[in-house]
Amino acid sequence: MLGTLRSIVQEVDAAKDLKAALGVVVKRVQNSLETSACAIYLLDPETNQLVLRAVDGLKIDAIDNVRLQTSQGLVGQVHTRAEPLNLEYAAEHKKFQYFPETGEEAFSSFLGVPIVHHRSVLGVMLVQSMERRRFDEEVEAFMITLASQLAVVLAHAKATGTIQEISRQGADALVRFDGAAGAPGVAIGKAVVVFPLADLDAVPDRPARDHDYEIELFHAAVDRVRRDIEAASSKFSSKLGVEERGLFDVYLNILNDNALGGEVMQKIRAGQWVQGALRDVISEHVSVFEMMDDEYLRERATDIRDLGRRILSYLQDVQHEVRELPEQVVLVGEELTPANLAEVPRDRLVGLISLRGSKNSHVAILARAMEIPTVVGASDIPYRQLEGLEVIIDGYQGKVFPSPSQELRARFNEVVAEEKAMVSGLEALSDLPSETLDKHRIPLRVNTGLLSDVARSIQRGAEGVGLYRTEVPFMMTDRFPSENQQEEVYRQHLEAFAPNPVTMRTLDVGGDKELPYFPINDANPFLGWRGIRITLDHPEIFLVQIRAMLKASEGLDNLRIMLPMITSVTEVEEALHHIHQAYQEIREEGYDVIMPAVGVMIEVPAAVYQARELAQRVDFLSVGSNDLTQYLLAVDRNNSFVADLYHSHHPAVLKALKSVVNKAHLENTPVSVCGELAGDPCGALLLMAMGYDELSMSASNILRVKSAVRHVTLKQAKQLLEEVMLIDTAGLVESHLNAAIKELGIEHMEASL
Ligand code: PEP
Ligand code: MG
């Protein structure tokens, strides 16, 4: 069954359009299960009817003509209940209805399964048989599995069709793709798709600008591959027999103009750029081979794919460099990373769209700090077809509008104007203290990464840096920055904020933050080699960083060092040992520096339980609520499929936060929060009420939080906390907070996320 399933899915993938794909499914299901008929009904969202879209074994002219209400007949029953229906004798079921148009009167048995994508039922797939039988469990499991795969194909086809539709209709069609809000703001620009190199599947569609030139590039790349293969063939000639060497010839022949090469040229002449043409031809040939029953031939699919990749890598050598960027770039990628942001000059980068990721991904956090409107988790966008299209990004709502109409553009320009007015209204607060109506002070610090964050943060009245993500400058280079380079960047930060403190977190890579020159291959990156685990394993990296920080602090004395991802007391002791070693060295080298305060981030459950023991060993604690939420709730902060389950207001998270502050204060150790929760006005009020000594957030949220703090008394905040701590679900906490902010008159200050 598994083999059949796989080959059906491959055949479906290779089908030229959705109609053909559905045709393949019904035919192959019918043959494999030896049933009498197979049919697929799909929901028409406009009429809300189930329409027969493919059949085998029923009247073919019924296709597109049979329409059922969603509650009608057995098909309707499967749709409404979203569960399989397996009947030995269909006519006996109370919902049975006979549809003469399909010619189904002769059938006895019925098995229908829903086609479900992301909780919505897209249609129903069914098989019927003449003889009275109950379809066995294996058949039922097969149908359910196939329907789940078909759902993905349908969702993709729908999205692809939408893009094609707008390309045909021009700017009048209002089409929208939904994702999650990654960073607030609205942007209008041209989509530029980033894709991993030498990955055929990631190559986007682009028009061929000059057919002859593209064909020339193809021939040049093929020649280079040919030379590589010939070189390999002659290298092995003494070790290989005639037959094996023949395999190299097969390879070379595939590349001839009248074989695969000819098809590539045809596609280029039809308008596709050379990389896209190669992608299509290779994928068509790979699917044909993969579907073959003969194992030897099936294996040849690997050879063709490999050949395609080799050609592609030579094409990309040439084409990667010559890319011209539009004035206003909206960067689009399957999974954008912080490193991608460095590929486009800041003055051209107006927006980001990432198919994967959530608002807690590092790319979103960085985008917020850089104030680049961003949509994440827009998993349905056929992004490869967006290249070159004008798009609007709504980073408030997490929506993307390709090829917008004039009218839509005007509407969004209004939103931008309103936002500007609101921010300038808050700017008056920059120089006022962050204190409640009853004079409780809570310092608001800023989270930084880039030097460009500095000026904006100071302008908005940040009282120092609560989290400097030092990995960000590491991502902007193509190798580890030297001690001197680091010292220079750190010094600029320290000088800019002096005498206020600058809390520098030691290198925190791993998880969703990779350095291009330091690959980490973890199957489970958030539970793997990350943060302090890496730097303790590489003292040479750690010591250089600490030395650079210490040297940079000479004469300023406003450095604080913070350790990320601590899960045990041992890690803290080891890190402190290195920090003391670096300090001694620097002093011996003649630098007049003081020992900085050292702190620990509380971002995993183990650290929550041991917060007191950790507090005994360091000068301060700071809660990374982003990671703490992910680890407490077991929700990958980067995975858009579970983003709905990620709640920083979850009662379990709030209880953990309260417990950390209590334990830290038992040791008289100051404690702050530097995760995104601190930048949410409501979150900030709750944290203040819990007793947190300071909060750190991205510059874009400082004024909103300050405004909220200045609107309430500490007593009111404590009252709100008391009410919230009694609630036992995240949803209810959120609705309670929404009601409270209205009552307190701070609803307009809602966080920029
Ligand atoms: C956190 O985890 O809350 C945090 C502040 O660190 P980062 O978001 O960089 O992982
Ligand atoms: Mg973290």
mmCIF file of C-alpha atoms in Angstrom, residues 142-288:
data_model
loop_
_atom_site.group_PDB
_atom_site.id
_atom_site.type_symbol
_atom_site.label_atom_id
_atom_site.label_comp_id
_atom_site.label_asym_id
_atom_site.label_seq_id
_atom_site.Cartn_x
_atom_site.Cartn_y
_atom_site.Cartn_z
ATOM 1 C CA PHE A 142 -5.238 4.002 2.594
ATOM 2 C CA MET A 143 -8.064 6.384 1.652
ATOM 3 C CA ILE A 144 -7.511 8.547 4.732
ATOM 4 C CA THR A 145 -3.791 8.799 4.053
ATOM 5 C CA LEU A 146 -4.287 9.621 0.408
ATOM 6 C CA ALA A 147 -6.910 12.246 1.248
ATOM 7 C CA SER A 148 -4.500 13.947 3.649
ATOM 8 C CA GLN A 149 -1.888 14.167 0.901
ATOM 9 C CA LEU A 150 -4.463 15.341 -1.603
ATOM 10 C CA ALA A 151 -5.422 18.135 0.788
ATOM 11 C CA VAL A 152 -1.916 19.574 0.549
ATOM 12 C CA VAL A 153 -2.025 19.389 -3.251
ATOM 13 C CA LEU A 154 -5.411 21.131 -3.298
ATOM 14 C CA ALA A 155 -4.313 23.912 -0.953
ATOM 15 C CA HIS A 156 -1.242 24.495 -3.055
ATOM 16 C CA ALA A 157 -3.198 24.415 -6.311
ATOM 17 C CA LYS A 158 -5.664 26.904 -4.914
ATOM 18 C CA ALA A 159 -2.907 29.316 -3.977
ATOM 19 C CA THR A 160 -1.052 28.852 -7.264
ATOM 20 C CA GLY A 161 -4.243 29.322 -9.232
ATOM 21 C CA THR A 162 -4.877 32.535 -7.334
ATOM 22 C CA ILE A 163 -1.552 33.980 -8.355
ATOM 23 C CA GLN A 164 -2.086 32.962 -11.967
ATOM 24 C CA GLU A 165 -5.517 34.509 -11.840
ATOM 25 C CA ILE A 166 -4.201 37.875 -10.702
ATOM 26 C CA SER A 167 -1.461 37.781 -13.312
ATOM 27 C CA ARG A 168 -4.214 37.313 -15.906
ATOM 28 C CA GLN A 169 -6.663 39.810 -14.530
ATOM 29 C CA GLY A 170 -4.153 42.464 -13.573
ATOM 30 C CA ALA A 171 -4.493 44.642 -10.553
ATOM 31 C CA ASP A 172 -8.247 44.540 -10.148
ATOM 32 C CA ALA A 173 -8.512 41.206 -8.469
ATOM 33 C CA LEU A 174 -8.366 41.495 -4.704
ATOM 34 C CA VAL A 175 -6.353 38.556 -3.573
ATOM 35 C CA ARG A 176 -4.984 38.078 -0.133
ATOM 36 C CA PHE A 177 -2.808 35.548 1.614
ATOM 37 C CA ASP A 178 -2.909 35.158 5.353
ATOM 38 C CA GLY A 179 0.007 34.662 7.676
ATOM 39 C CA ALA A 180 0.819 36.024 11.109
ATOM 40 C CA ALA A 181 1.882 39.517 12.084
ATOM 41 C CA GLY A 182 5.678 39.406 12.354
ATOM 42 C CA ALA A 183 6.595 43.082 12.644
ATOM 43 C CA PRO A 184 4.110 45.942 12.472
ATOM 44 C CA GLY A 185 3.788 48.420 9.664
ATOM 45 C CA VAL A 186 2.735 48.494 6.062
ATOM 46 C CA ALA A 187 5.097 48.183 3.133
ATOM 47 C CA ILE A 188 4.715 48.291 -0.614
ATOM 48 C CA GLY A 189 7.510 46.944 -2.775
ATOM 49 C CA LYS A 190 8.634 44.389 -5.348
ATOM 50 C CA ALA A 191 8.994 40.787 -4.269
ATOM 51 C CA VAL A 192 12.483 39.330 -4.406
ATOM 52 C CA VAL A 193 12.559 35.619 -3.660
ATOM 53 C CA VAL A 194 15.537 34.254 -1.756
ATOM 54 C CA PHE A 195 16.230 30.602 -2.171
ATOM 55 C CA PRO A 196 18.930 28.166 -1.074
ATOM 56 C CA LEU A 197 21.509 27.634 -3.779
ATOM 57 C CA ALA A 198 21.779 24.382 -5.734
ATOM 58 C CA ASP A 199 18.325 23.362 -4.573
ATOM 59 C CA LEU A 200 16.243 22.742 -7.664
ATOM 60 C CA ASP A 201 12.953 22.736 -5.817
ATOM 61 C CA ALA A 202 13.615 26.202 -4.439
ATOM 62 C CA VAL A 203 14.231 27.914 -7.779
ATOM 63 C CA PRO A 204 11.551 30.581 -8.387
ATOM 64 C CA ASP A 205 9.824 31.402 -11.669
ATOM 65 C CA ARG A 206 11.391 34.320 -13.498
ATOM 66 C CA PRO A 207 10.985 35.486 -17.047
ATOM 67 C CA ALA A 208 13.910 34.870 -19.401
ATOM 68 C CA ARG A 209 15.192 38.291 -20.329
ATOM 69 C CA ASP A 210 17.262 37.235 -23.287
ATOM 70 C CA HIS A 211 16.526 33.759 -24.632
ATOM 71 C CA ASP A 212 19.807 33.339 -26.497
ATOM 72 C CA TYR A 213 21.807 34.444 -23.502
ATOM 73 C CA GLU A 214 19.960 32.037 -21.199
ATOM 74 C CA ILE A 215 20.537 29.183 -23.663
ATOM 75 C CA GLU A 216 24.199 30.110 -23.827
ATOM 76 C CA LEU A 217 24.399 29.976 -20.030
ATOM 77 C CA PHE A 218 22.813 26.551 -20.109
ATOM 78 C CA HIS A 219 25.332 25.226 -22.624
ATOM 79 C CA ALA A 220 28.227 26.692 -20.680
ATOM 80 C CA ALA A 221 27.018 25.075 -17.443
ATOM 81 C CA VAL A 222 26.451 21.744 -19.169
ATOM 82 C CA ASP A 223 29.958 21.910 -20.632
ATOM 83 C CA ARG A 224 31.419 22.404 -17.195
ATOM 84 C CA VAL A 225 29.473 19.447 -15.825
ATOM 85 C CA ARG A 226 30.518 17.403 -18.837
ATOM 86 C CA ARG A 227 34.147 18.190 -18.120
ATOM 87 C CA ASP A 228 33.702 17.215 -14.450
ATOM 88 C CA ILE A 229 32.161 13.912 -15.442
ATOM 89 C CA GLU A 230 34.827 13.173 -18.017
ATOM 90 C CA ALA A 231 37.487 13.951 -15.432
ATOM 91 C CA ALA A 232 35.814 11.623 -12.941
ATOM 92 C CA SER A 233 35.463 8.940 -15.594
ATOM 93 C CA SER A 234 39.129 9.028 -16.537
ATOM 94 C CA LYS A 235 40.204 9.149 -12.904
ATOM 95 C CA PHE A 236 38.366 5.920 -12.247
ATOM 96 C CA SER A 237 39.048 4.333 -15.635
ATOM 97 C CA SER A 238 41.684 1.955 -14.312
ATOM 98 C CA LYS A 239 39.442 0.813 -11.471
ATOM 99 C CA LEU A 240 36.207 0.439 -13.417
ATOM 100 C CA GLY A 241 35.100 -2.126 -15.904
ATOM 101 C CA VAL A 242 33.695 -1.217 -19.310
ATOM 102 C CA GLU A 243 30.170 -1.579 -18.035
ATOM 103 C CA GLU A 244 30.608 0.813 -15.142
ATOM 104 C CA ARG A 245 32.332 3.348 -17.327
ATOM 105 C CA GLY A 246 29.325 3.090 -19.613
ATOM 106 C CA LEU A 247 27.308 4.669 -16.825
ATOM 107 C CA PHE A 248 29.262 7.882 -17.265
ATOM 108 C CA ASP A 249 28.360 7.797 -20.962
ATOM 109 C CA VAL A 250 24.695 7.491 -20.059
ATOM 110 C CA TYR A 251 25.110 10.614 -17.956
ATOM 111 C CA LEU A 252 26.729 12.479 -20.789
ATOM 112 C CA ASN A 253 24.061 11.439 -23.255
ATOM 113 C CA ILE A 254 21.290 12.745 -21.062
ATOM 114 C CA LEU A 255 22.766 16.180 -21.558
ATOM 115 C CA ASN A 256 22.591 16.121 -25.351
ATOM 116 C CA ASP A 257 20.574 18.766 -27.123
ATOM 117 C CA ASN A 258 18.185 16.227 -28.496
ATOM 118 C CA ALA A 259 17.438 14.758 -25.078
ATOM 119 C CA LEU A 260 16.996 16.675 -21.861
ATOM 120 C CA GLY A 261 18.927 19.684 -23.110
ATOM 121 C CA GLY A 262 16.443 20.194 -25.946
ATOM 122 C CA GLU A 263 13.543 20.345 -23.509
ATOM 123 C CA VAL A 264 15.297 22.947 -21.402
ATOM 124 C CA MET A 265 15.855 25.137 -24.457
ATOM 125 C CA GLN A 266 12.224 24.764 -25.449
ATOM 126 C CA LYS A 267 11.103 26.036 -22.066
ATOM 127 C CA ILE A 268 13.518 28.957 -22.231
ATOM 128 C CA ARG A 269 12.087 29.904 -25.617
ATOM 129 C CA ALA A 270 8.623 29.705 -24.083
ATOM 130 C CA GLY A 271 9.683 32.410 -21.596
ATOM 131 C CA GLN A 272 11.094 30.713 -18.492
ATOM 132 C CA TRP A 273 14.589 31.662 -17.277
ATOM 133 C CA VAL A 274 17.228 28.968 -17.509
ATOM 134 C CA GLN A 275 17.145 27.903 -13.843
ATOM 135 C CA GLY A 276 13.353 27.588 -13.884
ATOM 136 C CA ALA A 277 13.463 25.669 -17.181
ATOM 137 C CA LEU A 278 16.031 23.270 -15.754
ATOM 138 C CA ARG A 279 13.970 22.820 -12.569
ATOM 139 C CA ASP A 280 10.853 21.880 -14.568
ATOM 140 C CA VAL A 281 12.568 19.492 -16.955
ATOM 141 C CA ILE A 282 14.496 17.709 -14.219
ATOM 142 C CA SER A 283 11.399 17.398 -12.055
ATOM 143 C CA GLU A 284 9.338 15.946 -14.922
ATOM 144 C CA HIS A 285 12.004 13.364 -15.670
ATOM 145 C CA VAL A 286 12.579 12.521 -12.028
ATOM 146 C CA SER A 287 8.866 11.812 -11.510
ATOM 147 C CA VAL A 288 8.699 9.587 -14.567
#
